[in-house]
Amino acid sequence: MGCVIDGCPAGLEVSANEIEAELARRRPSSAFGSRDETDTPEILSGIFEGKTLGSPIAIIVRNKNQNSGDYDKLKDIYRPGHADFTWQAKYGRRDHRGGGRSSGRETLSRVAAGAVAKKFLSLHGIAISARSLTSPDIEKIRSEGDSAGGIISCCVKGMPAGLGEPVFDKLDARLAEAVISIGACKGIEFGAGFSAADMKGSENNDQPGGNGNGEFASNNSGGILGGISTGQDILFKAAFKPTPSISKKQKAYDKNGNIVEIEIHGRHDTCIVPRAVVVVEAMTALVLADFLLLSRVSKV
Amino acid sequence: MGCVIDGCPAGLEVSANEIEAELARRRPSSAFGSRDETDTPEILSGIFEGKTLGSPIAIIVRNKNQNSGDYDKLKDIYRPGHADFTWQAKYGRRDHRGGGRSSGRETLSRVAAGAVAKKFLSLHGIAISARSLTSPDIEKIRSEGDSAGGIISCCVKGMPAGLGEPVFDKLDARLAEAVISIGACKGIEFGAGFSAADMKGSENNDQPGGNGNGEFASNNSGGILGGISTGQDILFKAAFKPTPSISKKQKAYDKNGNIVEIEIHGRHDTCIVPRAVVVVEAMTALVLADFLLLSRVSKV
Amino acid sequence: MGCVIDGCPAGLEVSANEIEAELARRRPSSAFGSRDETDTPEILSGIFEGKTLGSPIAIIVRNKNQNSGDYDKLKDIYRPGHADFTWQAKYGRRDHRGGGRSSGRETLSRVAAGAVAKKFLSLHGIAISARSLTSPDIEKIRSEGDSAGGIISCCVKGMPAGLGEPVFDKLDARLAEAVISIGACKGIEFGAGFSAADMKGSENNDQPGGNGNGEFASNNSGGILGGISTGQDILFKAAFKPTPSISKKQKAYDKNGNIVEIEIHGRHDTCIVPRAVVVVEAMTALVLADFLLLSRVSKV
Amino acid sequence: MGCVIDGCPAGLEVSANEIEAELARRRPSSAFGSRDETDTPEILSGIFEGKTLGSPIAIIVRNKNQNSGDYDKLKDIYRPGHADFTWQAKYGRRDHRGGGRSSGRETLSRVAAGAVAKKFLSLHGIAISARSLTSPDIEKIRSEGDSAGGIISCCVKGMPAGLGEPVFDKLDARLAEAVISIGACKGIEFGAGFSAADMKGSENNDQPGGNGNGEFASNNSGGILGGISTGQDILFKAAFKPTPSISKKQKAYDKNGNIVEIEIHGRHDTCIVPRAVVVVEAMTALVLADFLLLSRVSKV
């Protein structure tokens, strides 16, 4: 696994340790029934004497401890909730050994890149912090051979006003694209989100409040109006489906169209949501850094 | 208002009437307290003898009946829930007369382009149909000088499997970007969406069902796995906030940072959701047509 | 004909007169045997009270005086040197009446957009000036029913150093793309260009000279090294082929693959080079404005 | 050094040996006074059981034998003809040790990617072959401590008609961008190129010839009309400047703006043109593969 980060400005202090620290936040905790992995990034290019050069930063993390035997039994079966069939339909072949591009392990690349983006944003006083709102009884669900989903809430502090383009590159649209692109993510809402559908205009509109001076009584917009940042915190929530790999018996199609019964064993996360928190932060950081770095001059 | 549609293949039969028919679906209904407008498209280029030429299709719809006097009173005030302040922050100036790029009228361009995209999709047997799930008491809300939001559900039938790219151009990510880019849209969810966060893996995974033969017992994935279409119907829901323009008294900041009280009069929709249905269809059509038209060869 | 200019910053003073003045430079001069046309731009959007709004600037110029009868005789023939066959191969149909996207008239859109880009560049002290190096005996060539090509030389003064990206968006590569995209352009060279192939390194390298202080004794690089501007003037030359429409008898294929003899009559330019000067300037301006406006932050 | 090839279809047979064979063509020959290097590609991802998976193909070639001592003496000097100053102006810092992104060694990545593109093109019957037209007396020039440039001619056989877009992605414009992006390339011309500027229309127009049946008497267009391939061979020539690193004494600016005298020693190519042949082929292959793979549907 790895990533190439292009467009990072020169002169940014970045160390392998900082990247490794973010990768560690993505690592499994036994409390959530997650797999044990250690991820050590190797920086191949783009950093010289501790600072970025402006050239692409290539980072690889070599896979360890991969037991492809776990996957061989399932190589002709399209596991429910996985991209096995869609991948096969698209490419005509796939690497069934896991750990590939349609695997959750792919998020490692996102987190490594996000670590660099966050470092850049910190120079602009922008801080991103996400958290899991989920509290199912993981032990119980695991003992049933099942899995759980959850919701992640994200808040960005220190946003300047005026970021985002008014039609084709709206800030919320680009964040939605980035967050929905995380494997298990099935929904996103900004500010009041779906509950805004049940509010009246007089309730949902953010009116002046607090101490005045540009403060507002609410942030139902989630810090974005007309696709452009207002300067309030950016707020959004993302929904994650339960891990599709479960040991509980399931029906599935095999490659010949027959229905078979399967049990998926191996070291699968009962709930990936706590591990996805840093991935949500990473995708948010990458979008914001992109807007700041490649910002179109908007007035003369 | 207008649009330029580039990349439409040559030989597609498209008439101004077909575009006008879609624009009519976006027109206000008195039942929803919407403004009266008639929108007649003028095709400037790209169509010759009733068929597309492969060159850009330019369509304009000239504004009528615009009463900029309605807007002059508010030209130094940042209306709550509108992009007035963000636009000012970004560009340093704005056309306060309404009807511009941050206005709902901008969706007219989307619908005109969507009409062409739908025509193309129909050749591939793909049909998009959205509907409003909203039923507030519009008359009551209007009489209060207030407004309402709502939810739109969208279903795409006839989807081929294998559409979408596995990481950077996932089908759901691109649909999310497109739909969230509609002015008042604050959230989107695919298939089971936010409710998937409360499901177990064994419930959420779509397992074989129906008559077999590739049929499934459920469609919690919304027809997309790993960012690639499964061949099931694509299902998503989008949340729309209430119209920010209300005649009820509100507080707002003016351009000097003072808090003022305002009432917004004029012909504003009490609820734009019924009119947004065709806009959601249009954005969906544009994304799907783009994937079909500019599809990367995925296997040799 | 027309164009949509997206990404122009707000607050730039632009008038229809300024655009018309550039379009006039593209107009035919009887001295070069060119067709008579008057081109009046209509600005549809993006400019309010004499200044840009930051939203797209749509400009159209309506065709006049078009005599499609001239073209009807040739509608089933692939004229030598024209895009008739390639267009047919690609799209399966074409508008044979001329004035379309594969016609020289298409450069009108480029010039209109270039006028706005030049205005923006002038705020940065950047001035572009091209000229024709061609001096054939046009009257003689015209009297023979033939046509002539030529070379255009372009110089950009006031360039800042550091513009351009080092691999994928080199300044010279992007200029080459833009200039070669002009219909009749068949070659481009920067600085010493093709003659550099015959020079020794010690001759071609630009060494300090003049009064020192960053001055150089030569500008064989054409103001670009490693894809990035040096701060010296940008210099390039572009080669234009002779007008393919000639009244002299020629052989051509018709749509059935038969060889036929044709004479192309009508008001065709004997030499388009003098009219292409402003087009070369426009394309140069558009590339430079794009780099300045969408410039990636290159250092923290 | 390395590259990531995204968008290569699944199922293409590619081996490290094939890539290494192309890299070997880029290797120095003592006859041209070139440096000795061996380049062994390591494929990190995207290929499984000898065939591509459709996922990105990451290839790295580790640097050997690098003697950064050669470069330390020059670290505060802007070598004539090099990107030292422009890089410094843009990024504020640079890796002075050579072998970086503004070095000729960067072309290694292009050749590795080009090897895969060529393999794909061969399935479509498209073959690219370039050659050096240069024959200076290299030994003499080297003995003088100087260097030489040259011209590379490229021919593409087996082209289908209809490839390329009519305005924004013309085939010749995209090829020009790609080829000019090669470090030392200062010019490109298609077909008759600069000599077309001196031809009459009746000479330059490609008229039917040969045995008829779609054959032509000439190929002055270089196989492209209106930005779209005609089906004739694509022909272009590219000009390369002499290697800027020479041991002959030169003047240069240092970072304080002082003029200093330098001699650049080390294993520099007297003429890089023979090594650039495979780079020109690679860039051509990448552009053509991109058009074939991501081809927009142009007619229904």
Coordinates of C-alpha atoms in Angstrom, one line a residue, chain C residues 111-252:
Chain C
V111 CA -9.9 35.9 -29.4
A112 CA -12.9 37.1 -27.3
A113 CA -11.7 35.0 -24.3
G114 CA -8.1 36.2 -24.9
A115 CA -9.2 39.8 -24.7
V116 CA -10.4 39.2 -21.1
A117 CA -7.2 37.3 -20.2
K118 CA -5.0 40.0 -21.6
K119 CA -6.9 42.6 -19.5
F120 CA -6.2 40.5 -16.4
L121 CA -2.5 40.1 -17.3
S122 CA -2.1 43.8 -17.8
L123 CA -2.8 44.2 -14.1
H124 CA 0.3 42.1 -13.5
G125 CA 2.4 44.0 -15.9
I126 CA 2.5 41.2 -18.4
A127 CA 2.2 42.2 -22.1
I128 CA 2.0 39.8 -25.1
S129 CA 2.9 40.9 -28.6
A130 CA 3.0 38.6 -31.6
R131 CA 3.7 39.5 -35.2
S132 CA 3.8 37.8 -38.6
L133 CA 7.2 37.1 -40.1
T134 CA 5.6 36.4 -43.5
S135 CA 5.9 38.4 -46.6
P136 CA 4.9 36.5 -49.7
D137 CA 3.5 38.2 -52.7
I138 CA -0.1 37.7 -51.8
E139 CA -1.6 39.2 -54.9
K140 CA 0.4 36.9 -57.1
I141 CA -0.6 33.8 -55.1
R142 CA -4.2 34.9 -55.1
S143 CA -4.2 35.4 -58.8
E144 CA -3.0 31.8 -59.2
G145 CA -5.9 30.6 -57.1
D146 CA -3.5 29.4 -54.5
S147 CA -2.7 30.3 -50.8
A148 CA 0.2 30.9 -48.5
G149 CA 1.3 29.9 -45.0
G150 CA 3.7 31.7 -42.6
I151 CA 5.4 32.0 -39.3
I152 CA 4.3 34.0 -36.3
S153 CA 6.7 35.1 -33.6
C154 CA 5.5 35.9 -30.1
C155 CA 7.1 37.7 -27.2
V156 CA 5.8 38.0 -23.6
K157 CA 7.3 40.8 -21.5
G158 CA 7.0 41.3 -17.8
M159 CA 7.0 37.6 -16.9
P160 CA 7.5 36.8 -13.2
A161 CA 10.0 33.9 -12.5
G162 CA 8.6 30.7 -11.1
L163 CA 5.5 30.2 -13.2
G164 CA 4.9 26.6 -14.4
E165 CA 5.0 23.2 -12.9
P166 CA 8.0 20.9 -13.1
V167 CA 6.7 17.8 -14.8
F168 CA 3.0 17.6 -15.7
D169 CA 2.1 21.2 -16.3
K170 CA 5.3 22.7 -17.7
L171 CA 4.8 26.2 -18.9
D172 CA 6.2 25.5 -22.4
A173 CA 4.2 22.3 -22.7
R174 CA 1.0 24.1 -21.9
L175 CA 1.8 26.9 -24.3
A176 CA 2.6 24.3 -27.0
E177 CA -0.7 22.6 -26.4
A178 CA -2.6 25.9 -26.6
V179 CA -0.9 27.2 -29.7
I180 CA -0.8 23.9 -31.6
S181 CA -4.6 23.7 -31.0
I182 CA -5.1 26.7 -33.4
G183 CA -6.5 25.2 -36.5
A184 CA -3.7 25.7 -39.1
C185 CA -0.7 25.6 -36.7
K186 CA 1.7 22.8 -37.5
G187 CA 4.7 23.5 -35.3
I188 CA 6.1 25.5 -32.4
E189 CA 9.6 26.2 -31.1
F190 CA 10.7 28.0 -27.9
G191 CA 13.8 30.3 -27.9
A192 CA 16.4 28.9 -30.2
G193 CA 14.1 26.0 -31.0
F194 CA 15.0 23.8 -33.9
S195 CA 18.2 25.7 -34.4
A196 CA 19.3 24.6 -30.9
A197 CA 19.6 21.2 -32.3
D198 CA 22.7 22.4 -34.3
M199 CA 24.2 24.4 -31.5
K200 CA 26.8 23.4 -29.0
G201 CA 26.1 23.5 -25.3
S202 CA 28.5 26.4 -24.8
E203 CA 26.6 28.4 -27.5
N204 CA 23.1 27.5 -26.4
N205 CA 23.4 27.9 -22.6
D206 CA 22.3 31.4 -21.6
Q207 CA 25.1 32.9 -19.6
P208 CA 25.2 36.1 -17.6
G209 CA 25.6 39.2 -19.7
G210 CA 24.3 42.7 -20.2
N211 CA 24.9 44.7 -17.1
G212 CA 24.9 41.7 -14.8
N213 CA 22.2 42.0 -12.1
G214 CA 20.4 38.9 -13.4
E215 CA 20.7 39.9 -17.0
F216 CA 21.8 37.3 -19.6
A217 CA 23.8 37.6 -22.8
S218 CA 21.2 35.5 -24.7
N219 CA 17.7 34.1 -24.4
N220 CA 18.0 30.7 -26.2
S221 CA 15.8 29.1 -23.6
G222 CA 12.9 31.4 -24.6
G223 CA 12.4 32.3 -21.0
I224 CA 11.6 28.8 -19.7
L225 CA 13.9 26.3 -18.0
G226 CA 12.6 23.0 -16.7
G227 CA 9.1 24.1 -17.6
I228 CA 9.3 27.1 -15.3
S229 CA 9.6 30.7 -16.3
T230 CA 13.0 32.3 -15.7
G231 CA 11.8 35.9 -15.7
Q232 CA 13.3 36.6 -19.1
D233 CA 10.9 37.3 -22.0
I234 CA 9.0 34.3 -23.2
L235 CA 9.8 33.8 -26.9
F236 CA 8.3 31.3 -29.3
K237 CA 7.6 30.9 -33.0
A238 CA 4.7 29.0 -34.5
A239 CA 4.3 27.7 -38.1
F240 CA 1.1 28.0 -40.0
K241 CA 0.2 26.0 -43.1
P242 CA -1.3 27.7 -46.1
T243 CA -5.1 28.0 -46.2
P244 CA -6.4 24.7 -47.5
S245 CA -9.4 26.3 -49.4
I246 CA -8.0 27.2 -52.8
S247 CA -9.8 27.8 -56.1
K248 CA -7.0 26.0 -58.0
K249 CA -8.2 22.6 -59.2
Q250 CA -7.5 19.8 -56.8
K251 CA -8.3 16.1 -56.5
A252 CA -10.3 14.9 -53.5

